[in-house]
Tab-separated table of C-alpha atoms in Angstrom:
chain	number	residue	atom	x	y	z
A	1	MET	CA	-0.085	0.030	0.082
A	2	ASN	CA	2.864	2.648	0.798
A	3	ILE	CA	4.438	1.977	-2.460
A	4	ILE	CA	1.038	2.762	-4.536
A	5	LEU	CA	0.288	5.630	-1.936
A	6	ASN	CA	4.028	6.803	-2.984
A	7	VAL	CA	3.816	6.573	-6.594
A	8	LEU	CA	0.151	8.392	-6.469
A	9	ASN	CA	1.730	11.569	-4.998
A	10	THR	CA	4.957	11.371	-6.987
A	11	VAL	CA	2.955	11.380	-10.024
A	12	LEU	CA	0.111	13.774	-7.935
A	13	GLY	CA	3.485	16.383	-7.781
A	14	TYR	CA	4.557	15.912	-11.104
A	15	LEU	CA	1.138	17.289	-12.806
A	16	PHE	CA	0.994	19.635	-10.404
A	17	SER	CA	4.732	20.992	-11.993
A	18	ILE	CA	2.765	21.170	-15.426
A	19	THR	CA	-0.905	22.018	-14.628
A	20	GLY	CA	0.148	24.844	-11.486
A	21	ASP	CA	-3.767	23.230	-10.179
A	22	TYR	CA	-4.154	20.741	-7.639
A	23	GLY	CA	-7.981	20.360	-9.432
A	24	ILE	CA	-6.490	19.780	-12.624
A	25	SER	CA	-4.257	17.482	-11.751
A	26	ILE	CA	-6.705	15.259	-10.007
A	27	ILE	CA	-8.438	15.111	-12.640
A	28	LEU	CA	-5.424	13.928	-14.723
A	29	LEU	CA	-4.368	11.410	-11.573
A	30	THR	CA	-7.816	10.011	-11.875
A	31	LEU	CA	-8.402	9.819	-15.672
A	32	ILE	CA	-4.735	7.964	-15.588
A	33	VAL	CA	-5.357	5.593	-12.669
A	34	ARG	CA	-8.849	4.272	-14.221
A	35	THR	CA	-7.269	4.433	-17.709
A	36	ILE	CA	-5.020	1.836	-16.269
A	37	LEU	CA	-7.761	0.064	-14.375
A	38	LEU	CA	-9.661	-0.071	-17.456
A	39	PRO	CA	-9.229	-3.714	-18.564
A	40	MET	CA	-10.289	-4.986	-15.106
A	41	SER	CA	-13.143	-3.079	-14.818
A	42	LEU	CA	-14.372	-4.255	-18.319
A	43	LYS	CA	-13.820	-7.488	-17.434
A	44	GLN	CA	-15.754	-7.020	-14.644
A	45	ARG	CA	-18.658	-5.465	-16.205
A	46	LYS	CA	-18.389	-8.428	-19.028
A	47	SER	CA	-19.036	-10.862	-16.011
A	48	ILE	CA	-21.876	-9.040	-15.124
A	49	HIS	CA	-23.703	-8.899	-18.638
A	50	HIS	CA	-22.974	-12.766	-19.003
A	51	GLN	CA	-25.136	-13.238	-15.506
A	52	GLN	CA	-27.697	-11.142	-16.350
A	53	VAL	CA	-28.003	-13.198	-19.812
A	54	LEU	CA	-27.808	-16.490	-18.074
A	55	SER	CA	-30.341	-15.261	-15.132
A	56	LYS	CA	-32.675	-14.290	-18.435
A	57	LYS	CA	-31.985	-18.072	-19.380
A	58	MET	CA	-32.500	-19.785	-16.295
A	59	GLU	CA	-36.052	-17.782	-16.047
A	60	GLU	CA	-37.143	-19.029	-19.601
A	61	LEU	CA	-35.854	-22.763	-18.614
A	62	ARG	CA	-38.057	-22.740	-15.472
A	63	ILE	CA	-41.004	-21.557	-17.369
A	64	LYS	CA	-40.376	-24.077	-20.506
A	65	TYR	CA	-39.778	-27.264	-18.303
A	66	LYS	CA	-42.493	-26.165	-15.232
A	67	HIS	CA	-43.944	-29.557	-15.610
A	68	ASN	CA	-40.691	-31.038	-15.949
A	69	LYS	CA	-38.498	-31.041	-13.242
A	70	ASP	CA	-35.598	-33.640	-13.775
A	71	LYS	CA	-34.726	-31.988	-17.350
A	72	LEU	CA	-34.900	-28.718	-15.326
A	73	GLN	CA	-32.730	-29.541	-13.259
A	74	ARG	CA	-30.241	-31.163	-15.803
A	75	GLU	CA	-30.783	-27.999	-18.053
A	76	MET	CA	-29.855	-25.719	-15.220
A	77	GLU	CA	-26.966	-27.699	-13.704
A	78	LYS	CA	-25.351	-26.302	-16.986
A	79	TYR	CA	-26.037	-23.049	-16.766
A	80	TYR	CA	-24.938	-22.654	-12.364
A	81	LYS	CA	-21.309	-23.967	-14.068
A	82	GLN	CA	-21.341	-21.419	-16.501
A	83	ASN	CA	-22.286	-18.551	-13.456
A	84	THR	CA	-19.643	-19.765	-11.169
A	85	LYS	CA	-16.697	-19.156	-13.634
A	86	ASN	CA	-18.696	-15.547	-14.435
A	87	MET	CA	-18.712	-14.466	-10.951
A	88	PHE	CA	-14.519	-15.237	-10.216
A	89	GLY	CA	-14.709	-12.210	-13.108
A	90	CYS	CA	-16.113	-10.276	-11.013
A	91	LEU	CA	-13.637	-10.903	-7.921
A	92	VAL	CA	-11.331	-7.898	-10.308
A	93	THR	CA	-13.050	-5.049	-8.455
A	94	LEU	CA	-10.829	-6.493	-4.908
A	95	LEU	CA	-8.041	-6.501	-7.407
A	96	GLN	CA	-8.987	-2.686	-7.703
A	97	LEU	CA	-9.217	-1.477	-4.321
A	98	PRO	CA	-5.670	-1.097	-2.935
A	99	VAL	CA	-5.241	1.518	-5.963
A	100	ILE	CA	-8.783	3.298	-5.728
A	101	SER	CA	-8.035	3.608	-1.593
A	102	SER	CA	-4.661	4.854	-1.947
A	103	LEU	CA	-6.323	7.432	-4.205
A	104	PHE	CA	-8.470	8.757	-2.124
A	105	ILE	CA	-6.033	9.195	1.115
A	106	VAL	CA	-3.821	10.819	-1.322
A	107	PHE	CA	-6.376	13.413	-2.262
A	108	ASN	CA	-7.227	13.015	0.932
A	109	LYS	CA	-3.984	13.832	2.520
A	110	MET	CA	-2.890	16.915	0.028
A	111	PRO	CA	-1.069	19.417	2.040
A	112	ALA	CA	-2.255	22.261	-0.535
A	113	GLN	CA	-4.326	25.097	1.615
A	114	ILE	CA	-5.041	27.047	-1.991
A	115	GLY	CA	-8.275	26.920	-4.746
A	116	THR	CA	-8.798	25.817	-8.180
A	117	VAL	CA	-10.087	26.977	-11.285
A	118	ILE	CA	-11.930	23.790	-11.603
A	119	VAL	CA	-14.465	25.651	-8.813
A	120	PRO	CA	-13.744	28.975	-8.824
A	121	TRP	CA	-16.363	29.837	-5.855
A	122	ILE	CA	-14.083	28.260	-3.275
A	123	VAL	CA	-10.504	29.277	-1.803
A	124	ASN	CA	-9.423	26.765	0.111
A	125	MET	CA	-10.062	22.599	-1.427
A	126	LYS	CA	-9.711	20.956	1.814
A	127	MET	CA	-12.992	22.760	2.579
A	128	PRO	CA	-16.576	21.464	1.859
A	129	ASP	CA	-18.175	23.040	-0.305
A	130	ASN	CA	-20.618	25.448	1.369
A	131	TYR	CA	-22.847	26.293	-1.818
A	132	PHE	CA	-23.604	22.385	-2.010
A	133	ILE	CA	-22.759	22.391	-5.944
A	134	ILE	CA	-19.989	19.894	-5.707
A	135	PRO	CA	-22.644	17.348	-3.883
A	136	ILE	CA	-25.528	18.731	-6.599
A	137	ILE	CA	-23.082	17.577	-8.872
A	138	TYR	CA	-22.435	14.471	-8.210
A	139	THR	CA	-25.684	13.102	-6.750
A	140	LEU	CA	-26.347	13.702	-10.944
A	141	VAL	CA	-23.492	12.025	-11.804
A	142	SER	CA	-24.155	8.832	-9.729
A	143	LEU	CA	-27.968	8.678	-11.127
A	144	SER	CA	-27.168	9.096	-14.183
A	145	PRO	CA	-26.092	5.567	-15.323
A	146	ASN	CA	-29.579	4.272	-13.379
A	147	PHE	CA	-31.246	6.025	-16.885
A	148	ILE	CA	-29.180	3.876	-19.225
A	149	SER	CA	-31.414	1.410	-19.871
A	150	TYR	CA	-33.928	3.909	-20.877
A	151	ILE	CA	-32.143	4.222	-23.487
A	152	PRO	CA	-32.856	1.649	-26.798
A	153	PHE	CA	-30.019	2.081	-28.447
A	154	LEU	CA	-27.532	1.296	-25.497
A	155	LYS	CA	-29.917	-1.261	-24.566
A	156	ILE	CA	-27.617	-4.749	-24.756
A	157	VAL	CA	-30.077	-7.281	-22.699
A	158	LYS	CA	-33.821	-7.229	-21.570
A	159	GLU	CA	-32.986	-5.279	-17.845
A	160	VAL	CA	-35.155	-4.523	-14.521
A	161	GLN	CA	-36.420	-1.468	-14.904
A	162	VAL	CA	-35.011	1.139	-11.933
A	163	GLN	CA	-36.860	1.186	-8.840
A	164	LYS	CA	-37.597	4.864	-7.504
A	165	ILE	CA	-36.799	3.698	-3.789
A	166	ASN	CA	-32.975	2.757	-5.805
A	167	LEU	CA	-32.695	6.531	-7.044
A	168	VAL	CA	-33.623	7.465	-3.738
A	169	VAL	CA	-31.237	5.874	-2.219
A	170	THR	CA	-28.788	6.620	-4.688
A	171	SER	CA	-29.336	10.373	-3.961
A	172	ILE	CA	-29.280	9.993	-0.429
A	173	ILE	CA	-26.062	8.616	-0.158
A	174	SER	CA	-24.400	10.709	-2.943
A	175	MET	CA	-25.072	13.801	-0.934
A	176	LEU	CA	-23.959	12.424	2.296
A	177	ILE	CA	-20.596	11.294	1.244
A	178	THR	CA	-19.920	14.387	-0.575
A	179	PHE	CA	-21.587	17.190	2.165
A	180	LYS	CA	-18.853	17.062	4.678
A	181	ALA	CA	-16.120	15.941	1.531
A	182	PRO	CA	-13.052	18.165	0.992
A	183	ILE	CA	-13.369	19.323	-2.430
A	184	THR	CA	-10.117	17.786	-3.404
A	185	ILE	CA	-12.331	14.455	-2.712
A	186	GLY	CA	-15.311	15.782	-4.254
A	187	ILE	CA	-13.574	16.456	-7.769
A	188	TYR	CA	-12.121	12.605	-7.178
A	189	LEU	CA	-15.385	11.145	-6.767
A	190	ILE	CA	-17.190	13.429	-9.928
A	191	THR	CA	-14.400	12.256	-12.231
A	192	THR	CA	-14.108	8.856	-11.407
A	193	GLY	CA	-18.532	8.669	-11.856
A	194	VAL	CA	-18.341	10.570	-14.934
A	195	PHE	CA	-15.430	7.962	-16.270
A	196	SER	CA	-17.126	4.855	-15.436
A	197	LEU	CA	-20.748	6.687	-17.366
A	198	PHE	CA	-18.611	6.730	-20.885
A	199	GLU	CA	-17.084	3.759	-19.729
A	200	GLU	CA	-20.601	1.699	-19.527
A	201	VAL	CA	-21.640	3.663	-22.617
A	202	ILE	CA	-18.842	2.468	-24.558
A	203	TYR	CA	-19.155	-1.261	-23.516
A	204	ARG	CA	-22.435	-1.371	-24.163
A	205	LEU	CA	-21.993	-0.306	-27.712
A	206	TYR	CA	-19.459	-2.974	-28.193
A	207	MET	CA	-21.627	-5.340	-27.117
A	208	LYS	CA	-24.265	-4.466	-29.333
A	209	ASN	CA	-21.931	-3.977	-32.343
A	210	ARG	CA	-20.484	-7.541	-31.585
A	211	CYS	CA	-24.146	-8.728	-31.384
A	212	LEU	CA	-24.992	-7.399	-35.071
A	213	ASN	CA	-21.503	-8.758	-36.010
């Protein structure tokens, strides 16, 4: 963990020497790290997609063989094996956690008591946003992936509609996370949220193109 922290601190310092702005440096470092972790993240998304497809097929089997339990059990066992393999792909998230948590620590412990052109209405990046603009932006970014499935062109599998309670919970959690968080953390969270959104859109376009070919 210390090695990761030292590397991230060094890169952040180098980016600051080029940009002269810690806000911009945070965004650039976040994008660099997320790009490096992109192969792992895409593998995770692929595993989740396969699980959704398998779940749909298993539900169809339950309907098709509802009067033939023996046949249903044999067919379901095949899908259970595939589902187990896909679940291992989701474990790549654990490999990302040390890097992501280190990035969080680096931004939270920044010594700079200065502002940034990214958030011109504040003078100290170590303080929370008293105008609550950062929390509102982060909440909107956090909610945006929930509405992707409503765009017909981006649908890759029949998906469960987003429930209102999930939107409410996401909104509350997002606000609580950034309500008293330093601007540094807010910029990091917004950047990684926007990156994840574009990553999801690109992945869906890739999967749709793959299905058409």
